Amino acid sequence: MPVLSPTFYQHEDVVLIAKQLLGKKLYTKIGSDPITGGIISETEAYRGPDDKACHAYNYRRTPRNEAMFLEGGVAYVYLCYGMHNLLNVVTGHEEIPHAILIRSIIPTHGLETIARRRKKNLNDPSLMIGPGKVCQGLGITRSHNEMSLTREPLWIEEGEEITEDKIEISTRIGIAYAGEDALLPWRFILKCS
DNA sequence: GAGTAGATCGGCT
DNA sequence: GCCGATCTACTCG
């Protein structure tokens, strides 16, 4: 499958892109390890300036979230709870801090490598369900922050067409502090699989 | 199966 | 100092 072009990420509606990312394929090639990756099956949109759940709410800019202010099509990786790397896809244009959290992946490539990184069995159903697990399984760390998503070691390819009836929509996870914005239906899940 | 504590560190009130 | 876009292991029933 061809790599997703930068124009895909530069659309201004981050919520729409979050939905469209379902079914796309995320891969990593870390060091001498085989390619690891799979199908994106859960995403959450974070809409910078006007979203209280977003690190860049009200254009708040810190060394940590600098990546969100870059042109769409790069990775924003940050440390959460002192121990987990979380991967986001930056969208929109320069200075517009939009990002999409990748919450889960259906693994299709490099299963053995993923299982080894996760210290789990090959057939463990929870191999990459959860944003911290995705990064651990694919070997993504903060060293990948601000990297392009169009080439090694970290990239996203086109996938099968996803129809509306396969998409489940709900509220976002773990952001109760965001008040009313915690109720926004900005979480997208690929059904069944 | 549900509920809880502990790990662990960067960014901010 | 406190708490977070989390995960795991361990308890209790």
PDB file of C-alpha atoms (C1' of nucleotides) in Angstrom:
ATOM      1  CA  MET A   1       0.000   0.000   0.000  1.00  0.00           C
ATOM      2  CA  PRO A   2       1.217   3.544  -0.748  1.00  0.00           C
ATOM      3  CA  VAL A   3       2.291   5.808   2.083  1.00  0.00           C
ATOM      4  CA  LEU A   4      -0.279   8.419   3.145  1.00  0.00           C
ATOM      5  CA  SER A   5       0.597  11.746   1.570  1.00  0.00           C
ATOM      6  CA  PRO A   6       1.199  14.849   3.691  1.00  0.00           C
ATOM      7  CA  THR A   7      -1.967  16.446   2.297  1.00  0.00           C
ATOM      8  CA  PHE A   8      -4.040  13.825   4.156  1.00  0.00           C
ATOM      9  CA  TYR A   9      -2.850  15.282   7.458  1.00  0.00           C
ATOM     10  CA  GLN A  10      -3.165  18.910   6.486  1.00  0.00           C
ATOM     11  CA  HIS A  11      -6.954  19.037   6.304  1.00  0.00           C
ATOM     12  CA  GLU A  12      -8.235  21.476   8.918  1.00  0.00           C
ATOM     13  CA  ASP A  13     -10.833  19.169  10.542  1.00  0.00           C
ATOM     14  CA  VAL A  14      -8.903  17.008  13.022  1.00  0.00           C
ATOM     15  CA  VAL A  15     -12.057  15.132  14.060  1.00  0.00           C
ATOM     16  CA  LEU A  16     -12.683  14.044  10.461  1.00  0.00           C
ATOM     17  CA  ILE A  17      -9.086  12.907  10.063  1.00  0.00           C
ATOM     18  CA  ALA A  18      -9.302  10.927  13.297  1.00  0.00           C
ATOM     19  CA  LYS A  19     -12.213   9.004  11.814  1.00  0.00           C
ATOM     20  CA  GLN A  20     -10.449   8.532   8.482  1.00  0.00           C
ATOM     21  CA  LEU A  21      -7.352   7.134  10.185  1.00  0.00           C
ATOM     22  CA  LEU A  22      -9.287   4.001  11.140  1.00  0.00           C
ATOM     23  CA  GLY A  23      -8.246   1.120   8.893  1.00  0.00           C
ATOM     24  CA  LYS A  24      -4.995   2.806   7.884  1.00  0.00           C
ATOM     25  CA  LYS A  25      -1.764   0.925   8.582  1.00  0.00           C
ATOM     26  CA  LEU A  26       0.936   2.046  10.988  1.00  0.00           C
ATOM     27  CA  TYR A  27       4.418   0.549  10.734  1.00  0.00           C
ATOM     28  CA  THR A  28       7.754   0.936  12.481  1.00  0.00           C
ATOM     29  CA  LYS A  29      11.225  -0.271  11.559  1.00  0.00           C
ATOM     30  CA  ILE A  30      13.379  -0.034  14.662  1.00  0.00           C
ATOM     31  CA  GLY A  31      17.101  -0.727  14.357  1.00  0.00           C
ATOM     32  CA  SER A  32      17.765  -4.228  13.067  1.00  0.00           C
ATOM     33  CA  ASP A  33      14.335  -5.536  14.130  1.00  0.00           C
ATOM     34  CA  PRO A  34      11.860  -6.681  11.479  1.00  0.00           C
ATOM     35  CA  ILE A  35       9.068  -4.310  10.433  1.00  0.00           C
ATOM     36  CA  THR A  36       6.292  -4.207  13.032  1.00  0.00           C
ATOM     37  CA  GLY A  37       2.830  -2.750  12.610  1.00  0.00           C
ATOM     38  CA  GLY A  38      -0.848  -3.224  11.967  1.00  0.00           C
ATOM     39  CA  ILE A  39      -4.243  -1.660  11.385  1.00  0.00           C
ATOM     40  CA  ILE A  40      -5.242   1.440  13.317  1.00  0.00           C
ATOM     41  CA  SER A  41      -8.389   0.478  15.211  1.00  0.00           C
ATOM     42  CA  GLU A  42      -8.954   3.264  17.748  1.00  0.00           C
ATOM     43  CA  THR A  43      -8.250   7.007  17.672  1.00  0.00           C
ATOM     44  CA  GLU A  44      -9.066  10.172  19.608  1.00  0.00           C
ATOM     45  CA  ALA A  45      -9.055  13.737  18.277  1.00  0.00           C
ATOM     46  CA  TYR A  46      -7.510  16.593  20.283  1.00  0.00           C
ATOM     47  CA  ARG A  47      -8.355  19.986  18.836  1.00  0.00           C
ATOM     48  CA  GLY A  48      -5.746  22.366  20.164  1.00  0.00           C
ATOM     49  CA  PRO A  49      -6.927  25.898  20.905  1.00  0.00           C
ATOM     50  CA  ASP A  50     -10.526  25.217  21.956  1.00  0.00           C
ATOM     51  CA  ASP A  51     -10.266  21.746  23.524  1.00  0.00           C
ATOM     52  CA  LYS A  52      -9.605  21.706  27.262  1.00  0.00           C
ATOM     53  CA  ALA A  53      -8.420  18.101  27.077  1.00  0.00           C
ATOM     54  CA  CYS A  54      -5.618  19.053  24.684  1.00  0.00           C
ATOM     55  CA  HIS A  55      -2.115  19.855  25.906  1.00  0.00           C
ATOM     56  CA  ALA A  56      -2.172  22.882  23.610  1.00  0.00           C
ATOM     57  CA  TYR A  57      -5.489  24.268  24.865  1.00  0.00           C
ATOM     58  CA  ASN A  58      -5.612  28.016  24.356  1.00  0.00           C
ATOM     59  CA  TYR A  59      -2.355  27.775  22.375  1.00  0.00           C
ATOM     60  CA  ARG A  60      -0.438  26.781  25.495  1.00  0.00           C
ATOM     61  CA  ARG A  61       3.002  26.032  24.142  1.00  0.00           C
ATOM     62  CA  THR A  62       5.733  24.167  26.053  1.00  0.00           C
ATOM     63  CA  PRO A  63       8.862  22.264  25.075  1.00  0.00           C
ATOM     64  CA  ARG A  64       6.833  19.086  25.423  1.00  0.00           C
ATOM     65  CA  ASN A  65       4.019  19.902  22.992  1.00  0.00           C
ATOM     66  CA  GLU A  66       6.098  21.825  20.459  1.00  0.00           C
ATOM     67  CA  ALA A  67       5.492  19.062  17.889  1.00  0.00           C
ATOM     68  CA  MET A  68       1.776  19.870  17.772  1.00  0.00           C
ATOM     69  CA  PHE A  69       2.546  23.283  16.323  1.00  0.00           C
ATOM     70  CA  LEU A  70       4.376  21.784  13.345  1.00  0.00           C
ATOM     71  CA  GLU A  71       2.857  21.137   9.929  1.00  0.00           C
ATOM     72  CA  GLY A  72       0.568  18.072   9.889  1.00  0.00           C
ATOM     73  CA  GLY A  73       2.156  14.717   9.127  1.00  0.00           C
ATOM     74  CA  VAL A  74       4.626  14.339  11.978  1.00  0.00           C
ATOM     75  CA  ALA A  75       4.535  12.380  15.245  1.00  0.00           C
ATOM     76  CA  TYR A  76       3.953  13.836  18.698  1.00  0.00           C
ATOM     77  CA  VAL A  77       5.253  11.393  21.299  1.00  0.00           C
ATOM     78  CA  TYR A  78       5.203  12.267  24.981  1.00  0.00           C
ATOM     79  CA  LEU A  79       5.628  10.609  28.358  1.00  0.00           C
ATOM     80  CA  CYS A  80       2.513   9.990  30.438  1.00  0.00           C
ATOM     81  CA  TYR A  81       2.316   8.893  34.064  1.00  0.00           C
ATOM     82  CA  GLY A  82       6.097   8.926  34.159  1.00  0.00           C
ATOM     83  CA  MET A  83       6.418   5.639  32.307  1.00  0.00           C
ATOM     84  CA  HIS A  84       4.352   5.355  29.134  1.00  0.00           C
ATOM     85  CA  ASN A  85       5.075   6.816  25.722  1.00  0.00           C
ATOM     86  CA  LEU A  86       1.927   7.928  23.875  1.00  0.00           C
ATOM     87  CA  LEU A  87       1.830   8.377  20.096  1.00  0.00           C
ATOM     88  CA  ASN A  88      -0.118  11.154  18.403  1.00  0.00           C
ATOM     89  CA  VAL A  89      -0.484  12.073  14.743  1.00  0.00           C
ATOM     90  CA  VAL A  90      -0.105  15.836  14.250  1.00  0.00           C
ATOM     91  CA  THR A  91      -2.608  17.328  11.794  1.00  0.00           C
ATOM     92  CA  GLY A  92      -3.522  20.745  10.392  1.00  0.00           C
ATOM     93  CA  HIS A  93      -1.100  23.462   9.423  1.00  0.00           C
ATOM     94  CA  GLU A  94       1.872  25.034  11.135  1.00  0.00           C
ATOM     95  CA  GLU A  95       0.967  26.894  14.348  1.00  0.00           C
ATOM     96  CA  ILE A  96      -2.385  25.046  14.536  1.00  0.00           C
ATOM     97  CA  PRO A  97      -1.980  22.515  17.380  1.00  0.00           C
ATOM     98  CA  HIS A  98      -4.207  19.598  16.378  1.00  0.00           C
ATOM     99  CA  ALA A  99      -3.334  15.978  17.104  1.00  0.00           C
ATOM    100  CA  ILE A 100      -4.811  12.491  17.106  1.00  0.00           C
ATOM    101  CA  LEU A 101      -4.010   9.918  19.781  1.00  0.00           C
ATOM    102  CA  ILE A 102      -3.527   6.382  18.473  1.00  0.00           C
ATOM    103  CA  ARG A 103      -5.194   4.203  21.111  1.00  0.00           C
ATOM    104  CA  SER A 104      -5.047   0.744  19.585  1.00  0.00           C
ATOM    105  CA  ILE A 105      -3.742  -1.320  16.691  1.00  0.00           C
ATOM    106  CA  ILE A 106      -4.579  -4.743  15.255  1.00  0.00           C
ATOM    107  CA  PRO A 107      -1.108  -6.237  14.760  1.00  0.00           C
ATOM    108  CA  THR A 108      -0.369  -7.742  11.346  1.00  0.00           C
ATOM    109  CA  HIS A 109       3.410  -7.511  10.910  1.00  0.00           C
ATOM    110  CA  GLY A 110       6.254  -8.615  13.157  1.00  0.00           C
ATOM    111  CA  LEU A 111       4.055 -10.382  15.686  1.00  0.00           C
ATOM    112  CA  GLU A 112       6.992 -12.092  17.378  1.00  0.00           C
ATOM    113  CA  THR A 113       8.888  -8.835  17.768  1.00  0.00           C
ATOM    114  CA  ILE A 114       5.812  -7.094  19.154  1.00  0.00           C
ATOM    115  CA  ALA A 115       5.194  -9.888  21.652  1.00  0.00           C
ATOM    116  CA  ARG A 116       8.825  -9.793  22.748  1.00  0.00           C
ATOM    117  CA  ARG A 117       8.726  -6.013  23.347  1.00  0.00           C
ATOM    118  CA  ARG A 118       5.458  -6.413  25.244  1.00  0.00           C
ATOM    119  CA  LYS A 119       6.690  -9.447  27.182  1.00  0.00           C
ATOM    120  CA  LYS A 120       3.447 -11.226  26.309  1.00  0.00           C
ATOM    121  CA  ASN A 121       2.344 -14.300  24.364  1.00  0.00           C
ATOM    122  CA  LEU A 122       1.924 -14.049  20.586  1.00  0.00           C
ATOM    123  CA  ASN A 123      -1.815 -14.548  20.807  1.00  0.00           C
ATOM    124  CA  ASP A 124      -2.469 -12.258  23.763  1.00  0.00           C
ATOM    125  CA  PRO A 125      -5.613 -10.331  22.777  1.00  0.00           C
ATOM    126  CA  SER A 126      -4.428  -7.187  24.564  1.00  0.00           C
ATOM    127  CA  LEU A 127      -1.101  -6.976  22.720  1.00  0.00           C
ATOM    128  CA  MET A 128      -1.751  -3.442  21.401  1.00  0.00           C
ATOM    129  CA  ILE A 129      -5.052  -2.311  22.883  1.00  0.00           C
ATOM    130  CA  GLY A 130      -4.255   0.900  24.744  1.00  0.00           C
ATOM    131  CA  PRO A 131      -2.043   3.848  23.793  1.00  0.00           C
ATOM    132  CA  GLY A 132       0.835   2.866  26.071  1.00  0.00           C
ATOM    133  CA  LYS A 133       0.812  -0.672  24.698  1.00  0.00           C
ATOM    134  CA  VAL A 134       0.855   0.520  21.085  1.00  0.00           C
ATOM    135  CA  CYS A 135       4.095   2.396  21.676  1.00  0.00           C
ATOM    136  CA  GLN A 136       5.679  -0.424  23.640  1.00  0.00           C
ATOM    137  CA  GLY A 137       4.718  -3.002  21.021  1.00  0.00           C
ATOM    138  CA  LEU A 138       5.967  -0.925  18.090  1.00  0.00           C
ATOM    139  CA  GLY A 139       9.092   0.293  19.905  1.00  0.00           C
ATOM    140  CA  ILE A 140       8.052   3.947  19.762  1.00  0.00           C
ATOM    141  CA  THR A 141       9.725   6.312  22.244  1.00  0.00           C
ATOM    142  CA  ARG A 142      10.178  10.033  22.648  1.00  0.00           C
ATOM    143  CA  SER A 143      13.132   9.794  20.276  1.00  0.00           C
ATOM    144  CA  HIS A 144      10.470   9.610  17.539  1.00  0.00           C
ATOM    145  CA  ASN A 145       8.923  12.923  18.567  1.00  0.00           C
ATOM    146  CA  GLU A 146       8.582  15.358  15.633  1.00  0.00           C
ATOM    147  CA  MET A 147       9.522  12.666  13.112  1.00  0.00           C
ATOM    148  CA  SER A 148       7.802  12.523   9.719  1.00  0.00           C
ATOM    149  CA  LEU A 149       5.129   9.848   9.242  1.00  0.00           C
ATOM    150  CA  THR A 150       6.010   9.359   5.582  1.00  0.00           C
ATOM    151  CA  ARG A 151       9.154   7.217   5.881  1.00  0.00           C
ATOM    152  CA  GLU A 152      11.225   4.933   8.093  1.00  0.00           C
ATOM    153  CA  PRO A 153      11.435   4.391  10.959  1.00  0.00           C
ATOM    154  CA  LEU A 154       7.782   5.344  11.461  1.00  0.00           C
ATOM    155  CA  TRP A 155       5.123   5.647   8.758  1.00  0.00           C
ATOM    156  CA  ILE A 156       1.434   5.210   7.875  1.00  0.00           C
ATOM    157  CA  GLU A 157       0.075   3.589   4.704  1.00  0.00           C
ATOM    158  CA  GLU A 158      -3.311   3.517   3.013  1.00  0.00           C
ATOM    159  CA  GLY A 159      -5.662   0.710   4.092  1.00  0.00           C
ATOM    160  CA  GLU A 160      -8.905  -0.955   3.154  1.00  0.00           C
ATOM    161  CA  GLU A 161     -11.965   1.236   2.771  1.00  0.00           C
ATOM    162  CA  ILE A 162     -13.910   1.568   6.046  1.00  0.00           C
ATOM    163  CA  THR A 163     -17.683   2.078   5.900  1.00  0.00           C
ATOM    164  CA  GLU A 164     -19.635   4.137   8.442  1.00  0.00           C
ATOM    165  CA  ASP A 165     -21.372   1.080   9.878  1.00  0.00           C
ATOM    166  CA  LYS A 166     -18.028  -0.291  11.069  1.00  0.00           C
ATOM    167  CA  ILE A 167     -17.220   2.789  13.124  1.00  0.00           C
ATOM    168  CA  GLU A 168     -18.223   3.150  16.748  1.00  0.00           C
ATOM    169  CA  ILE A 169     -18.192   6.647  18.251  1.00  0.00           C
ATOM    170  CA  SER A 170     -17.858   7.528  21.930  1.00  0.00           C
ATOM    171  CA  THR A 171     -16.346   9.953  24.410  1.00  0.00           C
ATOM    172  CA  ARG A 172     -12.642  10.161  25.113  1.00  0.00           C
ATOM    173  CA  ILE A 173     -10.815   8.306  27.874  1.00  0.00           C
ATOM    174  CA  GLY A 174      -9.061   9.593  30.985  1.00  0.00           C
ATOM    175  CA  ILE A 175      -9.757  13.303  30.553  1.00  0.00           C
ATOM    176  CA  ALA A 176     -12.358  13.999  33.243  1.00  0.00           C
ATOM    177  CA  TYR A 177     -10.392  17.138  34.148  1.00  0.00           C
ATOM    178  CA  ALA A 178     -11.501  18.702  30.844  1.00  0.00           C
ATOM    179  CA  GLY A 179     -15.004  19.476  32.147  1.00  0.00           C
ATOM    180  CA  GLU A 180     -17.672  19.706  29.457  1.00  0.00           C
ATOM    181  CA  ASP A 181     -15.137  18.936  26.730  1.00  0.00           C
ATOM    182  CA  ALA A 182     -14.844  15.417  28.198  1.00  0.00           C
ATOM    183  CA  LEU A 183     -18.284  14.775  26.709  1.00  0.00           C
ATOM    184  CA  LEU A 184     -17.288  15.447  23.098  1.00  0.00           C
ATOM    185  CA  PRO A 185     -17.781  12.366  20.848  1.00  0.00           C
ATOM    186  CA  TRP A 186     -14.260  12.437  19.506  1.00  0.00           C
ATOM    187  CA  ARG A 187     -13.223   8.824  20.003  1.00  0.00           C
ATOM    188  CA  PHE A 188     -13.481   6.455  17.048  1.00  0.00           C
ATOM    189  CA  ILE A 189     -13.297   2.674  17.218  1.00  0.00           C
ATOM    190  CA  LEU A 190     -13.188   0.096  14.430  1.00  0.00           C
ATOM    191  CA  LYS A 191     -15.859  -2.516  15.187  1.00  0.00           C
ATOM    192  CA  CYS A 192     -15.388  -6.295  15.330  1.00  0.00           C
ATOM    193  CA  SER A 193     -12.118  -7.483  13.691  1.00  0.00           C
TER     194      SER A 193
ATOM    195  C1'  DG B   1     -14.603 -10.199  37.311  1.00  0.00           C
ATOM    196  C1'  DA B   2     -14.174  -5.843  39.884  1.00  0.00           C
ATOM    197  C1'  DG B   3     -11.510  -2.843  42.482  1.00  0.00           C
ATOM    198  C1'  DT B   4      -7.036  -0.829  43.974  1.00  0.00           C
ATOM    199  C1'  DA B   5      -2.151   0.363  44.638  1.00  0.00           C
ATOM    200  C1'  DG B   6       2.217   1.103  42.825  1.00  0.00           C
ATOM    201  C1'  DA B   7       5.440   2.433  39.390  1.00  0.00           C
ATOM    202  C1'  DT B   8       7.861   6.912  37.985  1.00  0.00           C
ATOM    203  C1'  DC B   9       8.944  11.658  35.857  1.00  0.00           C
ATOM    204  C1'  DG B  10       7.966  16.004  33.329  1.00  0.00           C
ATOM    205  C1'  DG B  11       5.256  20.003  33.522  1.00  0.00           C
ATOM    206  C1'  DC B  12       2.890  23.146  35.768  1.00  0.00           C
ATOM    207  C1'  DT B  13      -0.412  25.765  39.759  1.00  0.00           C
TER     208       DT B  13
ATOM    209  C1'  DG C   1       4.543  19.218  45.506  1.00  0.00           C
ATOM    210  C1'  DC C   2       0.799  17.190  42.766  1.00  0.00           C
ATOM    211  C1'  DC C   3      -1.128  14.882  39.136  1.00  0.00           C
ATOM    212  C1'  DG C   4      -1.536  13.016  34.519  1.00  0.00           C
ATOM    213  C1'  DA C   5      -4.539  11.310  27.098  1.00  0.00           C
ATOM    214  C1'  DT C   6      -1.673   4.322  31.641  1.00  0.00           C
ATOM    215  C1'  DC C   7      -0.647  -0.537  32.659  1.00  0.00           C
ATOM    216  C1'  DT C   8       0.126  -4.412  35.588  1.00  0.00           C
ATOM    217  C1'  DA C   9      -0.224  -7.286  39.460  1.00  0.00           C
ATOM    218  C1'  DC C  10      -2.532  -8.439  43.215  1.00  0.00           C
ATOM    219  C1'  DT C  11      -6.449  -8.779  46.242  1.00  0.00           C
ATOM    220  C1'  DC C  12     -11.154 -10.266  47.364  1.00  0.00           C
ATOM    221  C1'  DG C  13     -15.210 -12.551  46.458  1.00  0.00           C
TER     222       DG C  13
END
